[in-house]
Tab-separated table of C-alpha atoms in Angstrom:
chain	number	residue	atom	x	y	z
O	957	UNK	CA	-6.526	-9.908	17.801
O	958	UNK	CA	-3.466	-7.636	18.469
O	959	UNK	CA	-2.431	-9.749	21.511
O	960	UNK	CA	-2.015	-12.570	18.765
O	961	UNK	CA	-0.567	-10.518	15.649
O	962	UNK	CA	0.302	-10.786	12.750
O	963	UNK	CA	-1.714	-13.877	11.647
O	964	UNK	CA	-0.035	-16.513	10.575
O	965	UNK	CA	-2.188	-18.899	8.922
O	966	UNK	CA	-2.166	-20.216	5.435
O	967	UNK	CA	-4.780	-18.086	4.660
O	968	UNK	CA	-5.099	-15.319	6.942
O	969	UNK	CA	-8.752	-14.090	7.768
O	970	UNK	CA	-7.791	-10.593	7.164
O	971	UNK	CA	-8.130	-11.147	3.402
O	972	UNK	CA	-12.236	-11.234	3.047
O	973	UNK	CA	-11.390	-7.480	3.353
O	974	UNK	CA	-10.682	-7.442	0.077
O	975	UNK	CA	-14.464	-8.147	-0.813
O	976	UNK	CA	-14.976	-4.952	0.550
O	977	UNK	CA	-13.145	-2.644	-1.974
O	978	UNK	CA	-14.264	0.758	-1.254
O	979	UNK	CA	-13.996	3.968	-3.632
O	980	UNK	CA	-12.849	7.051	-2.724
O	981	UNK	CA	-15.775	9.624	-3.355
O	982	UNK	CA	-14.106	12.467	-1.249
O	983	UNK	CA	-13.708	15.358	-1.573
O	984	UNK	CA	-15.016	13.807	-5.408
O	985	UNK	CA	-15.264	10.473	-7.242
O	986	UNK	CA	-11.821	10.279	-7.319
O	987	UNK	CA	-12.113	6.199	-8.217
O	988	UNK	CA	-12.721	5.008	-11.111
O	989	UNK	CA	-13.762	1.290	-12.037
O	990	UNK	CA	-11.015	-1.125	-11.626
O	991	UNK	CA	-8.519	1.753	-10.188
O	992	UNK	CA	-7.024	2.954	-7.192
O	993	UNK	CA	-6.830	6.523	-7.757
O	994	UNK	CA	-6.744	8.764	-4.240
O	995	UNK	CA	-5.238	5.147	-3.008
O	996	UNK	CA	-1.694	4.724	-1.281
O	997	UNK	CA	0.526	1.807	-2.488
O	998	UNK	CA	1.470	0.000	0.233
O	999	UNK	CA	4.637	-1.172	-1.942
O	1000	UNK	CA	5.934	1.827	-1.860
O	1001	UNK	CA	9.511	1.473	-1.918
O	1002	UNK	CA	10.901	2.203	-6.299
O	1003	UNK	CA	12.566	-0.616	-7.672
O	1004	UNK	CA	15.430	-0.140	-8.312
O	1005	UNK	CA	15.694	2.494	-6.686
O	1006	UNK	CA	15.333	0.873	-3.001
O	1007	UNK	CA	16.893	4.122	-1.407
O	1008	UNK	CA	13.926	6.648	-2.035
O	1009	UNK	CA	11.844	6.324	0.906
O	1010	UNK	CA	8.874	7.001	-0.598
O	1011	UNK	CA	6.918	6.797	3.097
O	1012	UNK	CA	5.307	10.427	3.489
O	1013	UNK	CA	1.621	9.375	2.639
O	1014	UNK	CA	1.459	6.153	5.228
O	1015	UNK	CA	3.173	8.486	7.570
O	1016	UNK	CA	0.122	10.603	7.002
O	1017	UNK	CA	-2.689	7.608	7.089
O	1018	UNK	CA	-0.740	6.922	10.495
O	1019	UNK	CA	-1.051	10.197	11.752
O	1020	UNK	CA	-4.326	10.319	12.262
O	1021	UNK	CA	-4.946	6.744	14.361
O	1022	UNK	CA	-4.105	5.618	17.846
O	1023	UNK	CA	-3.624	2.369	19.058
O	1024	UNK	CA	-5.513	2.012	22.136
O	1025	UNK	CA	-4.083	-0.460	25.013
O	1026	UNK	CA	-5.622	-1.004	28.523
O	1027	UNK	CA	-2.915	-2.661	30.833
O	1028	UNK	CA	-3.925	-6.511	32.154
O	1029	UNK	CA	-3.929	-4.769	35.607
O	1030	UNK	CA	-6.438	-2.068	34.971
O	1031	UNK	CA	-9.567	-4.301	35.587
O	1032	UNK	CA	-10.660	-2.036	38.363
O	1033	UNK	CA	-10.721	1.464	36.743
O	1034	UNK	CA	-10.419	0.913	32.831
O	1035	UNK	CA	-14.386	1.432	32.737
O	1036	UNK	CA	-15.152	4.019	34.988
O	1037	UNK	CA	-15.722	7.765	33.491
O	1038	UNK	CA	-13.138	9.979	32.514
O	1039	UNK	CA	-12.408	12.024	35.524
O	1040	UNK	CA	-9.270	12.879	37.034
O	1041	UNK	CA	-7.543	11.275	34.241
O	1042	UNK	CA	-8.464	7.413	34.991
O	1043	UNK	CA	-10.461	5.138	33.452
O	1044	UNK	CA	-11.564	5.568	29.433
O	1045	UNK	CA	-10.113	8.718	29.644
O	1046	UNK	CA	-6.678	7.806	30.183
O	1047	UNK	CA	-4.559	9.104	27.312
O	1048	UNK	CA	-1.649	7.028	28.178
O	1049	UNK	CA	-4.390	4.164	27.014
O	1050	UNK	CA	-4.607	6.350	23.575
O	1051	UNK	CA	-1.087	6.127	21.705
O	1052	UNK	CA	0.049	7.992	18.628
O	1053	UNK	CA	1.913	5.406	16.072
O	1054	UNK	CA	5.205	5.739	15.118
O	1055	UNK	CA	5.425	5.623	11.771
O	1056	UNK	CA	9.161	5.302	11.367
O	1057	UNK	CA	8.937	1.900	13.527
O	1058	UNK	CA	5.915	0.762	12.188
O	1059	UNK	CA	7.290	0.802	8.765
O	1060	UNK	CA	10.525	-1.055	9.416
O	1061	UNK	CA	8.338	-4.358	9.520
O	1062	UNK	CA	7.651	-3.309	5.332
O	1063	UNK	CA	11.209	-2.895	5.300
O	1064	UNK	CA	12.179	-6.271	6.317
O	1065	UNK	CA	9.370	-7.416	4.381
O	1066	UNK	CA	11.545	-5.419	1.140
O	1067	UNK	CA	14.620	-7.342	1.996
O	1068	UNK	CA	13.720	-10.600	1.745
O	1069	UNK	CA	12.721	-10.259	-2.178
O	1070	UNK	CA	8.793	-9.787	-0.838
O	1071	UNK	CA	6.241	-7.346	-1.748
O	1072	UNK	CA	2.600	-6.900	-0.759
O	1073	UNK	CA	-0.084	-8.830	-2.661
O	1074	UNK	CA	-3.009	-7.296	-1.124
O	1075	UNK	CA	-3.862	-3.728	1.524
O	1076	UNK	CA	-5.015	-6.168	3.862
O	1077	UNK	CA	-1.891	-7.266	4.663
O	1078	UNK	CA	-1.542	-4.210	6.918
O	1079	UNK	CA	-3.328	-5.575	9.442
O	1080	UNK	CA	0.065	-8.340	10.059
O	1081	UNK	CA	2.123	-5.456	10.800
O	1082	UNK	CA	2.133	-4.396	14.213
O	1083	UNK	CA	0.879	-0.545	14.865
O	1084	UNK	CA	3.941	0.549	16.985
O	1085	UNK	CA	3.460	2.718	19.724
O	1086	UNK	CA	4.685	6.392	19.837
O	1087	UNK	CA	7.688	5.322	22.929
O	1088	UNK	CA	8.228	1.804	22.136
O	1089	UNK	CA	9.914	-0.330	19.879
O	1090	UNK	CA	9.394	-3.347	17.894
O	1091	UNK	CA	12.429	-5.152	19.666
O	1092	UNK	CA	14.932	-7.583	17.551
O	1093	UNK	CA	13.104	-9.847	14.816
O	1094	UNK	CA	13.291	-13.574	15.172
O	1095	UNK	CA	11.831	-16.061	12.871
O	1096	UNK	CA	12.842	-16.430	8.450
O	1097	UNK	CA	11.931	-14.515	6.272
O	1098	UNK	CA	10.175	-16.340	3.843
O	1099	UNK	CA	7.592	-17.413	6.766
O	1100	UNK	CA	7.539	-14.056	8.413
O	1101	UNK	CA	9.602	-12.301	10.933
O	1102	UNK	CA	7.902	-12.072	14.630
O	1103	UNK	CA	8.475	-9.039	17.277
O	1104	UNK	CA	8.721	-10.707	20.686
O	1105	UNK	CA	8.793	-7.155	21.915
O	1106	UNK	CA	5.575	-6.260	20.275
O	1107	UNK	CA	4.008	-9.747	21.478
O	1108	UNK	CA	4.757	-8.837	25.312
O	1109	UNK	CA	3.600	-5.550	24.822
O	1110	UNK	CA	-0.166	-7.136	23.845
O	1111	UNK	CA	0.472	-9.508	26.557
O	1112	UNK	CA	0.095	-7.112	29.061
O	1113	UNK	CA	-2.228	-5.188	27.586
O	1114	UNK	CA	-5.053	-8.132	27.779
O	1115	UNK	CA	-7.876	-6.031	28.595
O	1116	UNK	CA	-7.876	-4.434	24.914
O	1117	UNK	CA	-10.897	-5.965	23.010
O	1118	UNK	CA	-10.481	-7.168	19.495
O	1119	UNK	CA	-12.669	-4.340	18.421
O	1120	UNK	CA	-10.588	-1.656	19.758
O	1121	UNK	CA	-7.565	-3.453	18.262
O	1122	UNK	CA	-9.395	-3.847	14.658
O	1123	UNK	CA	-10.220	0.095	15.006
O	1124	UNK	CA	-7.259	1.453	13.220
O	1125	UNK	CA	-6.698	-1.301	10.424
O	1126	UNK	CA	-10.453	-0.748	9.502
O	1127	UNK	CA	-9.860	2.997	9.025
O	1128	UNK	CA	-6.689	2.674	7.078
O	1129	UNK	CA	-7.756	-0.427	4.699
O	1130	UNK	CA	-10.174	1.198	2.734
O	1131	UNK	CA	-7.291	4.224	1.622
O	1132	UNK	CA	-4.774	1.509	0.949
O	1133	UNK	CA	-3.864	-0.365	-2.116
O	1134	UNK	CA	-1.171	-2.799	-3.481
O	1135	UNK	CA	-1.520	-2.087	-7.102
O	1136	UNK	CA	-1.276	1.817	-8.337
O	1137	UNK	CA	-2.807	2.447	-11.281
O	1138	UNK	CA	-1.739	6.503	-11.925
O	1139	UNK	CA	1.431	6.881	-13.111
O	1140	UNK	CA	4.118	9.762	-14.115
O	1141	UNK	CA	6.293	9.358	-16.396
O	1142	UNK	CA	8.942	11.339	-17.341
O	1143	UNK	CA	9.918	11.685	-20.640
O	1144	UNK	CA	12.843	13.306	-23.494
O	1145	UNK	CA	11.176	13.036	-27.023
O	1146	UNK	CA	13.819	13.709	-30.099
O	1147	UNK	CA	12.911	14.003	-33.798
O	1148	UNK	CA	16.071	13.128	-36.238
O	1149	UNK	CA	16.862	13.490	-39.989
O	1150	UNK	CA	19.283	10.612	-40.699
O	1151	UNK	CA	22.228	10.694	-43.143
O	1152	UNK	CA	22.187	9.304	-46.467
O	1153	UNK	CA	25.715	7.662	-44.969
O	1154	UNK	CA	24.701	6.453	-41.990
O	1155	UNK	CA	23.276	3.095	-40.506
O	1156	UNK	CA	19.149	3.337	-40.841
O	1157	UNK	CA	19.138	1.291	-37.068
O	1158	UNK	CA	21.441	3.539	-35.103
O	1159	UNK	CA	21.663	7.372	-34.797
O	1160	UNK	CA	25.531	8.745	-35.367
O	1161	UNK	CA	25.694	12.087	-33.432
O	1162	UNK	CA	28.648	12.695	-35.884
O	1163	UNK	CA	26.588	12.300	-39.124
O	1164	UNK	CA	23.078	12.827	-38.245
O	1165	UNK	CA	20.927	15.938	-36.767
O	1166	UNK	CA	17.982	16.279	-33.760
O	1167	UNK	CA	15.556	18.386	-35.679
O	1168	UNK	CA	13.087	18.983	-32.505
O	1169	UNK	CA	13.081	18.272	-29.179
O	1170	UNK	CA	10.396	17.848	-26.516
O	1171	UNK	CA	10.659	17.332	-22.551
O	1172	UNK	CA	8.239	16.822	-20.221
O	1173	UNK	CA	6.173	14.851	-18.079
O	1174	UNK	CA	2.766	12.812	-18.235
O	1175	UNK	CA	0.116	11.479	-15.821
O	1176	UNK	CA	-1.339	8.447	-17.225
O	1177	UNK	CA	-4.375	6.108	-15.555
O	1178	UNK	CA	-4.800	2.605	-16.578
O	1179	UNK	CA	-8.202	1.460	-16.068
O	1180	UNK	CA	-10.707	-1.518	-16.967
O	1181	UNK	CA	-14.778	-0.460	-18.849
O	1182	UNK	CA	-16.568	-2.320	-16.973
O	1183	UNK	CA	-18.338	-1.593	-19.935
O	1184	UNK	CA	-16.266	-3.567	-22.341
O	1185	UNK	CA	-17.455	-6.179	-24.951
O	1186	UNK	CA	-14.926	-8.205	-24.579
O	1187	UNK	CA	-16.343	-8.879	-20.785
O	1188	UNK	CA	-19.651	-9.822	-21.840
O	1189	UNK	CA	-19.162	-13.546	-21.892
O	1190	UNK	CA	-16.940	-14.009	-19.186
O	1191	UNK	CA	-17.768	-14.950	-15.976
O	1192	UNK	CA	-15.251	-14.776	-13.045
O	1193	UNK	CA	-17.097	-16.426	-10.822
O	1194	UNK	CA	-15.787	-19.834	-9.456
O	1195	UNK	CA	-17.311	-22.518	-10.416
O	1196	UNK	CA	-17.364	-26.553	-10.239
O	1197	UNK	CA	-13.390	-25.283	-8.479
O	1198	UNK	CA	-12.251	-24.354	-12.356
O	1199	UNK	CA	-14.178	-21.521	-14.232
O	1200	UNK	CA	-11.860	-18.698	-12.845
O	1201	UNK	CA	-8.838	-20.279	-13.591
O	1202	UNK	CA	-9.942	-20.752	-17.369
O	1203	UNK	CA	-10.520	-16.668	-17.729
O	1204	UNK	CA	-7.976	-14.570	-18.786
O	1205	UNK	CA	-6.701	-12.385	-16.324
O	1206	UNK	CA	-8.470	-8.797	-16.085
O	1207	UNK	CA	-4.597	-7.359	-16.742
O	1208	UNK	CA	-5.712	-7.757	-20.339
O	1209	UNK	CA	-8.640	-5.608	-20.291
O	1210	UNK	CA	-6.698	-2.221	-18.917
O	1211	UNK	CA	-6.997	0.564	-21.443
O	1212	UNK	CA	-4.489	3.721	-20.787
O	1213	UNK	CA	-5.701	7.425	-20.559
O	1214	UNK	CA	-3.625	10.128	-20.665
O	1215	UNK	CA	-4.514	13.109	-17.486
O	1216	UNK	CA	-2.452	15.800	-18.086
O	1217	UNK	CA	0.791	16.415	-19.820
O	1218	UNK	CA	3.148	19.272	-19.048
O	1219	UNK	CA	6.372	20.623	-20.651
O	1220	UNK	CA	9.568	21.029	-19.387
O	1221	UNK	CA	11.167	24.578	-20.305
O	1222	UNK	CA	13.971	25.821	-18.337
């Protein structure tokens, strides 16, 4: 539960989410086998290029969810109707996330060399409160910061059930992903006639000539046939504690499809 969040067992519970893998079908089939197309990369920060906050899509998954948080002291009211602003219709109980805070737990998570290995892992970072803060990290890195802010907040918030705290992780999981498989990539294409003179390995701007040149940009998908021969006699399913580990990883099987290419003249 929230009151007790992030996990931090060796193995954290959250993680049979990921036997629930679900395909985005709206507004189309956007997935395809063994993608995440229409999915947002958790790892979203560019290496190297750790100054582009690339953030605008989880500010947008965010935007949508509340964290609900019934005080301890609201044992009285917190299930009576809606009227006169009290009980479940409280909206003070109903809090927009901050994004900007939210996201400075992935940060920290950045700094210390880390990335995300699976979407689940959103449900250790706290959903901060539109009006509050996470409060000054303690703990190492390589075990996992905690937010003693955060941890009081829950504290007196003990009425929330683990349901209600769940609610917003379940909704954002299934849009989530660690591993993108869509790519641009942006690309300068020359064609050159060498000199007789010149070195064959190396072009000499001096002596040799760009015949034809071509810039643009290209979406490509990576993606695994489920289809594939080469899949037919393996079987990644554990067994006697060894079979999986004696497959080849499914990185192997990715075949590359080009989605649109587009030309760049100024």
């Amino acid at each position: 539960g929230a009151a007790n969040q992030p996990s931090r067992g060796e193995t954290p519970d959250h993680l049979f989410m990921e036997l629930f893998w679900m395909p985005v079908i709206e507004p189309y089939a956007i997935s395809m086998p063994f993608a995440t197309k229409g999915k947002i990369n958790l790892n979203y920060q560019i290496a190297p290029f750790d100054y582009i906050k690339r953030q605008t899509a989880l500010h947008a998954l965010m935007k949508a969810e509340r964290v609900v948080a019934i005080p301890t002291d609201a044992g009285n009211i917190y299930k009576e109707p809606g009227a006169n602003g009290t009980g479940l219709g409280k909206d003070e109980w109903r809090r927009k996330i901050d994004a900007y805070k939210t996201l400075e737990q992935a940060e920290h998570l950045f700094a210390s060399g880390r990335i995300f290995r699976s979407p689940t892992e959103i449900c250790e970072l706290y959903l901060v409160p539109e009006d509050y803060d996470l409060g000054q990290p303690s703990g190492q890195f390589e075990r996992g910061l905690d937010y003693p802010t955060m941890r009081e907040f829950w504290e007196d918030h003990r009425l929330t059930g683990d349901n209600t705290k769940e609610r917003p992780y379940t909704n954002m999981h299934p849009r989530l992903t660690t591993k993108s498989n869509c790519f641009r990539i942006h690309m300068l294409v020359q064609t050159l006639k060498k000199a007789r003179s010149s070195e064959a390995g190396f072009f000499d701007p001096t002596r040799d000539r760009v015949t034809g040149q071509w810039q643009g940009s290209a979406i490509i998908e990576r993606f695994i046939d489920p289809e594939d021969p080469r899949l037919a006699d393996l079987d990644y399913v554990v067994k006697d504690g060894g079979a999986l580990l004696r497959n080849p990883s499914l990185d192997l099987f990715y075949s590359y499809r080009v989605l649109r290419t587009q030309q760049f003249a100024p």
